PDB file of C-alpha atoms in Angstrom:
ATOM      1  CA  UNK A   1     250.330 192.949-148.043  1.00 54.00           C
ATOM      2  CA  UNK A   2     247.088 193.974-149.725  1.00 69.00           C
ATOM      3  CA  UNK A   3     246.817 197.455-151.205  1.00 82.00           C
ATOM      4  CA  UNK A   4     243.233 198.652-151.615  1.00 92.00           C
ATOM      5  CA  UNK A   5     244.254 201.630-153.723  1.00 87.00           C
ATOM      6  CA  UNK A   6     246.769 201.217-156.535  1.00 82.00           C
ATOM      7  CA  UNK A   7     250.385 201.868-155.543  1.00 76.00           C
ATOM      8  CA  UNK A   8     250.881 205.566-156.213  1.00 69.00           C
ATOM      9  CA  UNK A   9     253.188 205.257-159.218  1.00 67.00           C
ATOM     10  CA  UNK A  10     251.134 202.695-161.185  1.00 77.00           C
ATOM     11  CA  UNK A  11     248.725 205.199-162.789  1.00 78.00           C
ATOM     12  CA  UNK A  12     251.772 207.056-164.112  1.00 70.00           C
ATOM     13  CA  UNK A  13     253.458 203.908-165.407  1.00 69.00           C
ATOM     14  CA  UNK A  14     250.229 202.609-166.953  1.00 74.00           C
ATOM     15  CA  UNK A  15     248.997 205.962-168.155  1.00 80.00           C
ATOM     16  CA  UNK A  16     247.009 204.418-171.013  1.00 79.00           C
ATOM     17  CA  UNK A  17     244.686 202.913-168.424  1.00 94.00           C
ATOM     18  CA  UNK A  18     241.624 204.265-166.602  1.00 95.00           C
ATOM     19  CA  UNK A  19     242.030 204.094-162.819  1.00 95.00           C
ATOM     20  CA  UNK A  20     239.210 206.389-161.715  1.00 96.00           C
ATOM     21  CA  UNK A  21     236.376 208.247-163.428  1.00 96.00           C
ATOM     22  CA  UNK A  22     234.787 211.673-162.868  1.00 92.00           C
ATOM     23  CA  UNK A  23     235.766 213.080-159.482  1.00 93.00           C
ATOM     24  CA  UNK A  24     233.038 215.725-159.356  1.00 93.00           C
ATOM     25  CA  UNK A  25     230.126 213.293-159.724  1.00 93.00           C
ATOM     26  CA  UNK A  26     228.962 210.782-157.124  1.00 96.00           C
ATOM     27  CA  UNK A  27     228.949 207.986-159.724  1.00 98.00           C
ATOM     28  CA  UNK A  28     230.892 204.811-158.927  1.00 98.00           C
ATOM     29  CA  UNK A  29     231.670 201.796-161.085  1.00 98.00           C
ATOM     30  CA  UNK A  30     231.159 198.249-159.825  1.00 98.00           C
ATOM     31  CA  UNK A  31     233.176 195.533-161.565  1.00 98.00           C
ATOM     32  CA  UNK A  32     233.563 191.759-161.255  1.00 98.00           C
ATOM     33  CA  UNK A  33     236.489 189.743-162.582  1.00 98.00           C
ATOM     34  CA  UNK A  34     236.998 186.116-163.658  1.00 98.00           C
ATOM     35  CA  UNK A  35     233.497 184.677-164.276  1.00 98.00           C
ATOM     36  CA  UNK A  36     231.064 183.592-165.385  1.00 98.00           C
ATOM     37  CA  UNK A  37     230.777 180.525-163.140  1.00 98.00           C
ATOM     38  CA  UNK A  38     227.609 178.743-161.934  1.00 98.00           C
ATOM     39  CA  UNK A  39     228.746 178.664-158.299  1.00 97.00           C
ATOM     40  CA  UNK A  40     228.700 182.456-157.905  1.00 98.00           C
ATOM     41  CA  UNK A  41     227.759 184.592-160.908  1.00 98.00           C
ATOM     42  CA  UNK A  42     223.979 183.876-160.803  1.00 98.00           C
ATOM     43  CA  UNK A  43     223.987 184.777-157.095  1.00 98.00           C
ATOM     44  CA  UNK A  44     225.780 188.047-157.896  1.00 98.00           C
ATOM     45  CA  UNK A  45     223.214 188.795-160.601  1.00 98.00           C
ATOM     46  CA  UNK A  46     220.373 188.172-158.146  1.00 98.00           C
ATOM     47  CA  UNK A  47     221.944 190.558-155.599  1.00 98.00           C
ATOM     48  CA  UNK A  48     222.324 193.256-158.264  1.00 98.00           C
ATOM     49  CA  UNK A  49     218.797 192.741-159.591  1.00 98.00           C
ATOM     50  CA  UNK A  50     217.293 193.137-156.104  1.00 98.00           C
ATOM     51  CA  UNK A  51     218.958 196.549-155.838  1.00 98.00           C
ATOM     52  CA  UNK A  52     218.572 197.627-159.478  1.00 98.00           C
ATOM     53  CA  UNK A  53     222.349 198.034-159.821  1.00 98.00           C
ATOM     54  CA  UNK A  54     224.262 197.609-163.077  1.00 98.00           C
ATOM     55  CA  UNK A  55     227.844 196.353-163.114  1.00 98.00           C
ATOM     56  CA  UNK A  56     230.611 195.468-165.548  1.00 98.00           C
ATOM     57  CA  UNK A  57     231.750 191.845-165.706  1.00 99.00           C
ATOM     58  CA  UNK A  58     235.287 191.258-166.971  1.00 98.00           C
ATOM     59  CA  UNK A  59     234.837 187.739-168.275  1.00 98.00           C
ATOM     60  CA  UNK A  60     237.353 184.982-168.960  1.00 98.00           C
ATOM     61  CA  UNK A  61     236.753 183.487-172.397  1.00 98.00           C
ATOM     62  CA  UNK A  62     237.034 179.845-171.373  1.00 98.00           C
ATOM     63  CA  UNK A  63     234.369 180.438-168.700  1.00 98.00           C
ATOM     64  CA  UNK A  64     232.056 181.965-171.311  1.00 98.00           C
ATOM     65  CA  UNK A  65     232.527 178.847-173.455  1.00 98.00           C
ATOM     66  CA  UNK A  66     231.695 176.596-170.476  1.00 98.00           C
ATOM     67  CA  UNK A  67     228.726 178.658-169.238  1.00 98.00           C
ATOM     68  CA  UNK A  68     227.191 180.545-172.186  1.00 98.00           C
ATOM     69  CA  UNK A  69     223.761 180.746-170.554  1.00 98.00           C
ATOM     70  CA  UNK A  70     225.166 182.719-167.599  1.00 98.00           C
ATOM     71  CA  UNK A  71     227.023 185.021-169.981  1.00 98.00           C
ATOM     72  CA  UNK A  72     223.787 185.669-171.856  1.00 98.00           C
ATOM     73  CA  UNK A  73     222.007 186.423-168.591  1.00 98.00           C
ATOM     74  CA  UNK A  74     224.658 189.036-167.720  1.00 98.00           C
ATOM     75  CA  UNK A  75     223.985 190.852-170.997  1.00 98.00           C
ATOM     76  CA  UNK A  76     220.215 190.361-170.954  1.00 98.00           C
ATOM     77  CA  UNK A  77     219.959 191.979-167.513  1.00 98.00           C
ATOM     78  CA  UNK A  78     221.645 195.150-168.744  1.00 98.00           C
ATOM     79  CA  UNK A  79     225.148 194.698-167.423  1.00 98.00           C
ATOM     80  CA  UNK A  80     228.268 195.448-169.429  1.00 98.00           C
ATOM     81  CA  UNK A  81     230.957 192.909-170.272  1.00 98.00           C
ATOM     82  CA  UNK A  82     234.694 193.321-170.594  1.00 98.00           C
ATOM     83  CA  UNK A  83     237.525 191.190-171.955  1.00 98.00           C
ATOM     84  CA  UNK A  84     239.700 189.490-169.297  1.00 98.00           C
ATOM     85  CA  UNK A  85     241.675 187.272-171.739  1.00 98.00           C
ATOM     86  CA  UNK A  86     240.629 183.760-172.731  1.00 98.00           C
ATOM     87  CA  UNK A  87     242.679 181.860-170.147  1.00 98.00           C
ATOM     88  CA  UNK A  88     243.306 184.447-167.400  1.00 98.00           C
ATOM     89  CA  UNK A  89     246.866 185.044-168.584  1.00 96.00           C
ATOM     90  CA  UNK A  90     249.490 186.997-166.699  1.00 95.00           C
ATOM     91  CA  UNK A  91     250.872 189.466-169.228  1.00 95.00           C
ATOM     92  CA  UNK A  92     254.301 189.709-167.630  1.00 94.00           C
ATOM     93  CA  UNK A  93     254.790 185.958-168.111  1.00 95.00           C
ATOM     94  CA  UNK A  94     253.449 185.796-171.683  1.00 96.00           C
ATOM     95  CA  UNK A  95     254.912 186.892-175.003  1.00 97.00           C
ATOM     96  CA  UNK A  96     253.138 189.785-176.710  1.00 97.00           C
ATOM     97  CA  UNK A  97     252.062 187.607-179.628  1.00 97.00           C
ATOM     98  CA  UNK A  98     250.584 184.894-177.409  1.00 98.00           C
ATOM     99  CA  UNK A  99     248.906 187.491-175.191  1.00 98.00           C
ATOM    100  CA  UNK A 100     247.256 189.282-178.102  1.00 98.00           C
ATOM    101  CA  UNK A 101     246.017 185.979-179.543  1.00 98.00           C
ATOM    102  CA  UNK A 102     244.494 185.104-176.184  1.00 98.00           C
ATOM    103  CA  UNK A 103     242.815 188.492-175.890  1.00 98.00           C
ATOM    104  CA  UNK A 104     241.444 188.080-179.426  1.00 98.00           C
ATOM    105  CA  UNK A 105     239.976 184.663-178.588  1.00 98.00           C
ATOM    106  CA  UNK A 106     238.063 186.281-175.724  1.00 98.00           C
ATOM    107  CA  UNK A 107     237.189 189.271-177.903  1.00 98.00           C
ATOM    108  CA  UNK A 108     235.345 187.057-180.378  1.00 98.00           C
ATOM    109  CA  UNK A 109     233.045 186.066-177.532  1.00 98.00           C
ATOM    110  CA  UNK A 110     232.693 189.366-175.691  1.00 98.00           C
ATOM    111  CA  UNK A 111     232.639 191.884-178.582  1.00 98.00           C
ATOM    112  CA  UNK A 112     233.539 194.680-176.174  1.00 98.00           C
ATOM    113  CA  UNK A 113     235.809 197.721-176.089  1.00 98.00           C
ATOM    114  CA  UNK A 114     236.580 197.194-172.386  1.00 98.00           C
ATOM    115  CA  UNK A 115     239.670 195.273-171.251  1.00 98.00           C
ATOM    116  CA  UNK A 116     241.192 194.523-167.873  1.00 98.00           C
ATOM    117  CA  UNK A 117     244.443 192.541-167.615  1.00 97.00           C
ATOM    118  CA  UNK A 118     244.278 189.594-165.199  1.00 97.00           C
ATOM    119  CA  UNK A 119     246.138 190.325-161.961  1.00 94.00           C
ATOM    120  CA  UNK A 120     246.154 193.972-163.095  1.00 92.00           C
ATOM    121  CA  UNK A 121     249.444 193.148-164.764  1.00 90.00           C
ATOM    122  CA  UNK A 122     250.551 193.408-168.345  1.00 94.00           C
ATOM    123  CA  UNK A 123     253.623 194.875-169.985  1.00 94.00           C
ATOM    124  CA  UNK A 124     253.647 198.446-171.191  1.00 92.00           C
ATOM    125  CA  UNK A 125     253.932 197.263-174.799  1.00 94.00           C
ATOM    126  CA  UNK A 126     250.905 194.988-174.360  1.00 96.00           C
ATOM    127  CA  UNK A 127     248.796 197.765-172.889  1.00 95.00           C
ATOM    128  CA  UNK A 128     249.970 200.287-175.476  1.00 94.00           C
ATOM    129  CA  UNK A 129     248.867 197.955-178.256  1.00 96.00           C
ATOM    130  CA  UNK A 130     245.510 197.075-176.640  1.00 97.00           C
ATOM    131  CA  UNK A 131     244.758 200.738-175.915  1.00 96.00           C
ATOM    132  CA  UNK A 132     244.368 201.241-179.671  1.00 97.00           C
ATOM    133  CA  UNK A 133     241.190 199.149-179.641  1.00 97.00           C
ATOM    134  CA  UNK A 134     240.054 199.020-175.999  1.00 98.00           C
ATOM    135  CA  UNK A 135     239.527 201.167-172.957  1.00 97.00           C
ATOM    136  CA  UNK A 136     241.783 199.585-170.350  1.00 97.00           C
ATOM    137  CA  UNK A 137     239.969 199.618-167.015  1.00 98.00           C
ATOM    138  CA  UNK A 138     242.014 199.281-163.825  1.00 96.00           C
ATOM    139  CA  UNK A 139     240.674 200.270-160.373  1.00 96.00           C
ATOM    140  CA  UNK A 140     240.512 202.743-157.536  1.00 95.00           C
ATOM    141  CA  UNK A 141     239.329 200.207-154.904  1.00 98.00           C
ATOM    142  CA  UNK A 142     240.580 196.594-154.863  1.00 97.00           C
ATOM    143  CA  UNK A 143     238.459 194.855-152.222  1.00 98.00           C
ATOM    144  CA  UNK A 144     240.783 191.855-151.760  1.00 97.00           C
ATOM    145  CA  UNK A 145     237.865 189.409-151.748  1.00 97.00           C
ATOM    146  CA  UNK A 146     240.036 186.767-153.466  1.00 96.00           C
ATOM    147  CA  UNK A 147     242.580 186.796-150.594  1.00 96.00           C
ATOM    148  CA  UNK A 148     241.962 184.059-148.012  1.00 93.00           C
ATOM    149  CA  UNK A 149     244.070 185.919-145.440  1.00 96.00           C
ATOM    150  CA  UNK A 150     241.574 188.807-145.400  1.00 96.00           C
ATOM    151  CA  UNK A 151     238.402 188.424-143.314  1.00 97.00           C
ATOM    152  CA  UNK A 152     234.969 188.934-144.863  1.00 98.00           C
ATOM    153  CA  UNK A 153     234.443 191.994-142.666  1.00 98.00           C
ATOM    154  CA  UNK A 154     237.753 193.497-143.825  1.00 97.00           C
ATOM    155  CA  UNK A 155     236.665 193.040-147.437  1.00 98.00           C
ATOM    156  CA  UNK A 156     233.482 194.924-146.561  1.00 98.00           C
ATOM    157  CA  UNK A 157     235.509 197.683-144.878  1.00 98.00           C
ATOM    158  CA  UNK A 158     237.813 197.884-147.899  1.00 97.00           C
ATOM    159  CA  UNK A 159     234.820 198.253-150.175  1.00 96.00           C
ATOM    160  CA  UNK A 160     233.106 201.045-148.250  1.00 97.00           C
ATOM    161  CA  UNK A 161     235.928 202.933-146.507  1.00 97.00           C
ATOM    162  CA  UNK A 162     237.913 203.773-149.630  1.00 97.00           C
ATOM    163  CA  UNK A 163     235.128 204.605-152.077  1.00 97.00           C
ATOM    164  CA  UNK A 164     234.975 208.163-153.380  1.00 97.00           C
ATOM    165  CA  UNK A 165     233.466 209.917-156.382  1.00 97.00           C
ATOM    166  CA  UNK A 166     234.453 208.138-159.581  1.00 98.00           C
ATOM    167  CA  UNK A 167     235.783 205.022-157.849  1.00 98.00           C
ATOM    168  CA  UNK A 168     236.154 201.812-159.848  1.00 98.00           C
ATOM    169  CA  UNK A 169     235.564 198.937-157.417  1.00 98.00           C
ATOM    170  CA  UNK A 170     236.807 195.381-158.031  1.00 98.00           C
ATOM    171  CA  UNK A 171     235.123 192.250-156.712  1.00 98.00           C
ATOM    172  CA  UNK A 172     235.587 188.735-158.124  1.00 98.00           C
ATOM    173  CA  UNK A 173     233.043 186.123-159.138  1.00 98.00           C
ATOM    174  CA  UNK A 174     235.468 183.246-158.665  1.00 97.00           C
ATOM    175  CA  UNK A 175     235.557 180.365-156.197  1.00 97.00           C
ATOM    176  CA  UNK A 176     238.440 181.781-154.152  1.00 96.00           C
ATOM    177  CA  UNK A 177     236.360 184.867-153.382  1.00 98.00           C
ATOM    178  CA  UNK A 178     233.098 183.088-152.548  1.00 98.00           C
ATOM    179  CA  UNK A 179     233.026 183.370-148.754  1.00 98.00           C
ATOM    180  CA  UNK A 180     234.272 186.943-148.673  1.00 98.00           C
ATOM    181  CA  UNK A 181     232.058 188.042-151.543  1.00 98.00           C
ATOM    182  CA  UNK A 182     228.849 186.551-150.200  1.00 98.00           C
ATOM    183  CA  UNK A 183     229.363 188.367-146.916  1.00 98.00           C
ATOM    184  CA  UNK A 184     230.709 191.686-148.183  1.00 98.00           C
ATOM    185  CA  UNK A 185     228.842 192.370-151.423  1.00 98.00           C
ATOM    186  CA  UNK A 186     225.254 192.820-150.141  1.00 98.00           C
ATOM    187  CA  UNK A 187     226.395 194.850-147.121  1.00 98.00           C
ATOM    188  CA  UNK A 188     228.674 197.016-149.263  1.00 98.00           C
ATOM    189  CA  UNK A 189     226.021 197.770-151.858  1.00 98.00           C
ATOM    190  CA  UNK A 190     223.430 198.682-149.231  1.00 98.00           C
ATOM    191  CA  UNK A 191     225.896 200.985-147.464  1.00 98.00           C
ATOM    192  CA  UNK A 192     226.979 202.709-150.682  1.00 98.00           C
ATOM    193  CA  UNK A 193     223.394 203.185-151.808  1.00 98.00           C
ATOM    194  CA  UNK A 194     222.559 204.667-148.396  1.00 98.00           C
ATOM    195  CA  UNK A 195     225.395 207.143-148.872  1.00 98.00           C
ATOM    196  CA  UNK A 196     223.848 208.314-152.127  1.00 97.00           C
ATOM    197  CA  UNK A 197     226.348 206.868-154.590  1.00 98.00           C
ATOM    198  CA  UNK A 198     225.039 206.078-158.062  1.00 98.00           C
ATOM    199  CA  UNK A 199     226.249 202.943-159.829  1.00 98.00           C
ATOM    200  CA  UNK A 200     227.121 203.586-163.452  1.00 98.00           C
ATOM    201  CA  UNK A 201     228.549 201.785-166.483  1.00 98.00           C
ATOM    202  CA  UNK A 202     231.588 202.821-168.483  1.00 96.00           C
TER     203      UNK A 202
END
């Protein structure tokens, strides 16, 4: 089962993390996980450029190494970057020492104070340690674009039906999400702009 909003107790368990921003302002925060990849990230950047929207890309270090020119384009076009580990590690299945080394390898490439754990999962000790140096960004709206059992239109509905002031929205620039993303992203952005939401950076 796909949960668009975080399960109610997670923000209390992971209280070092940011799940939603200012509730009184109509600013929202668009994020993309897992890139950069040539099959999708340049297309995403084109869509954002057409609408003058800035987003935050939580990048995987090994993808930056493979595609440095796309990573540079992300930064040159005014978007923010975040650390998403070097090898898309699952924190629960990785020792603290190995996890921190992997985060550091990505950090040397990204030079950012933003971090999001892959799968939204890391141990409390891992997040406590990383919170000393990074703002840990979770989400308020998980579109489910990576899930092949969810239709493109449902991803669109997830993106627009659950957004509220201060929402942090997660899409993915990875191959698994391609079909859903290419359908849902343009429609979602146009709908949210029409509703008067302002896209902001952290």
